[in-house]
Amino acid sequence: MAVLPLVIYPDPRLLEPSKPVEAVTDETRAFMDDMMETMYASQGIGLAAIQVGVHQRILVMDIGFASGRYKESGGGSKPMYLVNPEIIEESEDICVFDEGCLSFPGQYAEVERPEYVKVRYLDYHGKEQFMEAHGLLARCVQHELDHLDGKVFVDYLSRTKRDLITRRLKKRAK
Ligand code: NI
């Protein structure tokens, strides 16, 4: 396994949509292992393939990993691999959460999203699965799914807040 370099905003690759995976192969699995390793190394709870520069509809998540900030997870590690995920149901209930992103180091902002989603996806072995997610898991999977469509969490913010975050990241890159 390997830790891959992260793509940092405002890198334009983050704004491009990703392509569906045709088949989950050993190569796909090796890539997902690298993604998980990369996510853990960066203390993240979710990562989309495009965040390591690959335009494929693949996500890894582990809301139980590290981070004392996320008490809700109960602390147990549960790695999840989602290929070609799609939301097939969502609640009308909306909630607010202070989101961050590994492509936006050190930046956080409140974003509103549905509290519940049901997601269809292919697992690590290419088998179709359904996930019903509430709370932090629902939050995380929606944030990661956005990445696959070339969308990032600052797209939900006001122009002023988005510009402020963009300036900070550009400054940090120098
Ligand atoms: Ni993100």
mmCIF file of C-alpha atoms and ligand atoms in Angstrom:
data_model
loop_
_atom_site.group_PDB
_atom_site.id
_atom_site.type_symbol
_atom_site.label_atom_id
_atom_site.label_comp_id
_atom_site.label_asym_id
_atom_site.label_seq_id
_atom_site.Cartn_x
_atom_site.Cartn_y
_atom_site.Cartn_z
ATOM 1 C CA MET A 1 0.000 0.000 0.000
ATOM 2 C CA ALA A 2 1.068 3.559 -0.574
ATOM 3 C CA VAL A 3 0.181 7.037 0.578
ATOM 4 C CA LEU A 4 -0.729 9.086 -2.504
ATOM 5 C CA PRO A 5 -0.318 12.873 -2.872
ATOM 6 C CA LEU A 6 -3.526 14.849 -2.241
ATOM 7 C CA VAL A 7 -5.017 17.271 -4.761
ATOM 8 C CA ILE A 8 -5.524 20.617 -3.003
ATOM 9 C CA TYR A 9 -8.135 23.273 -3.860
ATOM 10 C CA PRO A 10 -8.274 25.343 -6.070
ATOM 11 C CA ASP A 11 -6.712 22.671 -8.308
ATOM 12 C CA PRO A 12 -9.152 22.544 -11.293
ATOM 13 C CA ARG A 13 -9.154 18.723 -11.298
ATOM 14 C CA LEU A 14 -11.436 18.860 -8.251
ATOM 15 C CA LEU A 15 -14.123 20.546 -10.362
ATOM 16 C CA GLU A 16 -14.317 17.825 -13.035
ATOM 17 C CA PRO A 17 -16.846 14.969 -12.823
ATOM 18 C CA SER A 18 -15.535 11.411 -12.395
ATOM 19 C CA LYS A 19 -16.326 8.433 -14.648
ATOM 20 C CA PRO A 20 -18.135 5.250 -13.584
ATOM 21 C CA VAL A 21 -15.946 2.207 -12.878
ATOM 22 C CA GLU A 22 -16.681 -0.539 -15.421
ATOM 23 C CA ALA A 23 -15.604 -3.469 -13.261
ATOM 24 C CA VAL A 24 -14.147 -3.855 -9.776
ATOM 25 C CA THR A 25 -10.847 -5.635 -10.432
ATOM 26 C CA ASP A 26 -7.703 -6.433 -8.417
ATOM 27 C CA GLU A 27 -6.313 -3.178 -9.767
ATOM 28 C CA THR A 28 -9.362 -1.295 -8.414
ATOM 29 C CA ARG A 29 -8.897 -2.990 -5.022
ATOM 30 C CA ALA A 30 -5.186 -2.118 -4.888
ATOM 31 C CA PHE A 31 -6.105 1.494 -5.675
ATOM 32 C CA MET A 32 -8.790 1.514 -2.948
ATOM 33 C CA ASP A 33 -6.229 0.163 -0.467
ATOM 34 C CA ASP A 34 -3.929 3.065 -1.368
ATOM 35 C CA MET A 35 -6.822 5.516 -0.990
ATOM 36 C CA MET A 36 -7.631 4.170 2.480
ATOM 37 C CA GLU A 37 -3.972 4.349 3.496
ATOM 38 C CA THR A 38 -3.835 7.952 2.230
ATOM 39 C CA MET A 39 -7.018 8.881 4.110
ATOM 40 C CA TYR A 40 -5.756 7.381 7.374
ATOM 41 C CA ALA A 41 -2.361 9.058 6.963
ATOM 42 C CA SER A 42 -4.135 12.425 6.671
ATOM 43 C CA GLN A 43 -6.494 11.755 9.603
ATOM 44 C CA GLY A 44 -9.517 11.962 7.328
ATOM 45 C CA ILE A 45 -12.848 10.130 7.562
ATOM 46 C CA GLY A 46 -13.596 10.116 3.818
ATOM 47 C CA LEU A 47 -11.750 10.404 0.510
ATOM 48 C CA ALA A 48 -12.841 10.471 -3.136
ATOM 49 C CA ALA A 49 -10.571 9.183 -5.928
ATOM 50 C CA ILE A 50 -10.363 12.624 -7.533
ATOM 51 C CA GLN A 51 -8.667 13.879 -4.345
ATOM 52 C CA VAL A 52 -5.675 11.785 -5.398
ATOM 53 C CA GLY A 53 -6.080 12.822 -9.041
ATOM 54 C CA VAL A 54 -8.056 9.845 -10.381
ATOM 55 C CA HIS A 55 -11.374 10.588 -12.125
ATOM 56 C CA GLN A 56 -13.191 7.405 -11.125
ATOM 57 C CA ARG A 57 -16.366 7.097 -9.084
ATOM 58 C CA ILE A 58 -14.732 5.575 -5.999
ATOM 59 C CA LEU A 59 -14.954 6.610 -2.318
ATOM 60 C CA VAL A 60 -13.419 5.308 0.861
ATOM 61 C CA MET A 61 -14.714 6.210 4.319
ATOM 62 C CA ASP A 62 -14.140 5.306 7.942
ATOM 63 C CA ILE A 63 -16.080 7.545 10.277
ATOM 64 C CA GLY A 64 -14.787 5.619 13.286
ATOM 65 C CA PHE A 65 -11.166 6.414 12.598
ATOM 66 C CA ALA A 66 -9.141 8.677 14.883
ATOM 67 C CA SER A 67 -10.376 12.236 15.306
ATOM 68 C CA GLY A 68 -11.752 12.901 18.778
ATOM 69 C CA ARG A 69 -13.903 15.556 17.100
ATOM 70 C CA TYR A 70 -16.251 12.876 15.813
ATOM 71 C CA LYS A 71 -17.559 11.381 19.044
ATOM 72 C CA GLU A 72 -20.713 10.202 17.328
ATOM 73 C CA SER A 73 -18.830 7.396 15.610
ATOM 74 C CA GLY A 74 -18.242 5.581 18.901
ATOM 75 C CA GLY A 75 -14.570 5.213 18.105
ATOM 76 C CA GLY A 76 -14.604 1.828 16.352
ATOM 77 C CA SER A 77 -12.813 1.650 13.012
ATOM 78 C CA LYS A 78 -15.016 0.488 10.109
ATOM 79 C CA PRO A 79 -13.445 0.944 6.676
ATOM 80 C CA MET A 80 -15.942 1.254 3.803
ATOM 81 C CA TYR A 81 -15.281 1.115 0.055
ATOM 82 C CA LEU A 82 -17.927 2.472 -2.329
ATOM 83 C CA VAL A 83 -17.730 2.135 -6.101
ATOM 84 C CA ASN A 84 -20.234 3.941 -8.386
ATOM 85 C CA PRO A 85 -22.309 5.127 -5.394
ATOM 86 C CA GLU A 86 -25.619 6.900 -5.960
ATOM 87 C CA ILE A 87 -28.162 8.412 -3.625
ATOM 88 C CA ILE A 88 -31.533 6.748 -4.173
ATOM 89 C CA GLU A 89 -33.416 8.333 -1.247
ATOM 90 C CA GLU A 90 -32.921 11.361 0.956
ATOM 91 C CA SER A 91 -34.797 12.934 3.849
ATOM 92 C CA GLU A 92 -36.555 16.265 3.811
ATOM 93 C CA ASP A 93 -34.983 16.833 7.228
ATOM 94 C CA ILE A 94 -31.967 19.064 6.830
ATOM 95 C CA CYS A 95 -29.152 19.457 9.337
ATOM 96 C CA VAL A 96 -26.102 21.663 9.675
ATOM 97 C CA PHE A 97 -22.574 20.410 10.284
ATOM 98 C CA ASP A 98 -19.155 22.007 10.384
ATOM 99 C CA GLU A 99 -17.463 20.315 7.399
ATOM 100 C CA GLY A 100 -13.856 20.027 6.432
ATOM 101 C CA CYS A 101 -12.126 18.307 3.515
ATOM 102 C CA LEU A 102 -8.658 16.852 2.960
ATOM 103 C CA SER A 103 -8.422 18.996 -0.190
ATOM 104 C CA PHE A 104 -8.991 22.116 1.976
ATOM 105 C CA PRO A 105 -6.419 21.726 4.766
ATOM 106 C CA GLY A 106 -7.377 23.559 7.950
ATOM 107 C CA GLN A 107 -10.604 25.004 6.493
ATOM 108 C CA TYR A 108 -14.054 24.365 7.969
ATOM 109 C CA ALA A 109 -17.506 25.755 7.297
ATOM 110 C CA GLU A 110 -21.119 24.987 8.163
ATOM 111 C CA VAL A 111 -23.033 23.214 5.393
ATOM 112 C CA GLU A 112 -26.706 22.158 5.289
ATOM 113 C CA ARG A 113 -27.545 18.700 3.949
ATOM 114 C CA PRO A 114 -30.299 16.080 4.305
ATOM 115 C CA GLU A 115 -30.012 14.217 7.619
ATOM 116 C CA TYR A 116 -30.626 10.809 6.001
ATOM 117 C CA VAL A 117 -29.703 9.219 2.689
ATOM 118 C CA LYS A 118 -29.974 5.761 1.172
ATOM 119 C CA VAL A 119 -27.091 4.897 -1.140
ATOM 120 C CA ARG A 120 -26.654 2.113 -3.683
ATOM 121 C CA TYR A 121 -23.058 1.143 -4.487
ATOM 122 C CA LEU A 122 -20.679 -1.681 -5.345
ATOM 123 C CA ASP A 123 -18.495 -2.904 -2.496
ATOM 124 C CA TYR A 124 -14.809 -3.941 -2.386
ATOM 125 C CA HIS A 125 -15.706 -7.173 -4.185
ATOM 126 C CA GLY A 126 -17.936 -5.540 -6.808
ATOM 127 C CA LYS A 127 -21.137 -6.727 -5.138
ATOM 128 C CA GLU A 128 -24.171 -4.431 -5.079
ATOM 129 C CA GLN A 129 -24.968 -3.059 -1.610
ATOM 130 C CA PHE A 130 -27.366 -0.589 -0.050
ATOM 131 C CA MET A 131 -26.532 1.696 2.850
ATOM 132 C CA GLU A 132 -28.972 3.654 4.981
ATOM 133 C CA ALA A 133 -27.043 6.471 6.579
ATOM 134 C CA HIS A 134 -27.918 8.997 9.286
ATOM 135 C CA GLY A 135 -25.848 11.591 11.116
ATOM 136 C CA LEU A 136 -22.124 11.686 10.494
ATOM 137 C CA LEU A 137 -22.161 8.776 8.029
ATOM 138 C CA ALA A 138 -24.870 10.488 5.925
ATOM 139 C CA ARG A 139 -22.893 13.723 6.080
ATOM 140 C CA CYS A 140 -19.671 12.050 5.019
ATOM 141 C CA VAL A 141 -21.110 10.054 2.118
ATOM 142 C CA GLN A 142 -22.920 13.112 0.703
ATOM 143 C CA HIS A 143 -19.750 15.214 0.907
ATOM 144 C CA GLU A 144 -17.723 12.489 -0.848
ATOM 145 C CA LEU A 145 -20.401 11.879 -3.484
ATOM 146 C CA ASP A 146 -20.286 15.561 -4.376
ATOM 147 C CA HIS A 147 -16.574 15.155 -5.211
ATOM 148 C CA LEU A 148 -17.530 12.587 -7.874
ATOM 149 C CA ASP A 149 -19.669 15.249 -9.551
ATOM 150 C CA GLY A 150 -16.942 17.866 -9.401
ATOM 151 C CA LYS A 151 -18.578 19.627 -6.486
ATOM 152 C CA VAL A 152 -16.836 20.774 -3.292
ATOM 153 C CA PHE A 153 -18.245 21.905 0.068
ATOM 154 C CA VAL A 154 -17.378 25.572 -0.478
ATOM 155 C CA ASP A 155 -19.857 25.557 -3.391
ATOM 156 C CA TYR A 156 -22.563 25.698 -0.694
ATOM 157 C CA LEU A 157 -21.123 28.848 0.886
ATOM 158 C CA SER A 158 -21.591 32.502 0.091
ATOM 159 C CA ARG A 159 -19.225 34.025 -2.467
ATOM 160 C CA THR A 160 -17.521 35.975 0.313
ATOM 161 C CA LYS A 161 -16.799 32.913 2.453
ATOM 162 C CA ARG A 162 -15.669 30.896 -0.560
ATOM 163 C CA ASP A 163 -13.282 33.613 -1.678
ATOM 164 C CA LEU A 164 -11.859 33.885 1.824
ATOM 165 C CA ILE A 165 -11.119 30.140 1.948
ATOM 166 C CA THR A 166 -9.651 30.204 -1.576
ATOM 167 C CA ARG A 167 -7.329 33.060 -0.633
ATOM 168 C CA ARG A 168 -6.154 31.245 2.493
ATOM 169 C CA LEU A 169 -5.357 28.086 0.508
ATOM 170 C CA LYS A 170 -3.504 29.993 -2.209
ATOM 171 C CA LYS A 171 -1.463 31.740 0.444
ATOM 172 C CA ARG A 172 -0.717 28.426 2.115
ATOM 173 C CA ALA A 173 0.510 26.929 -1.192
ATOM 174 C CA LYS A 174 3.193 29.619 -1.587
HETATM 175 NI NI NI B 1 -13.805 16.468 0.624
#
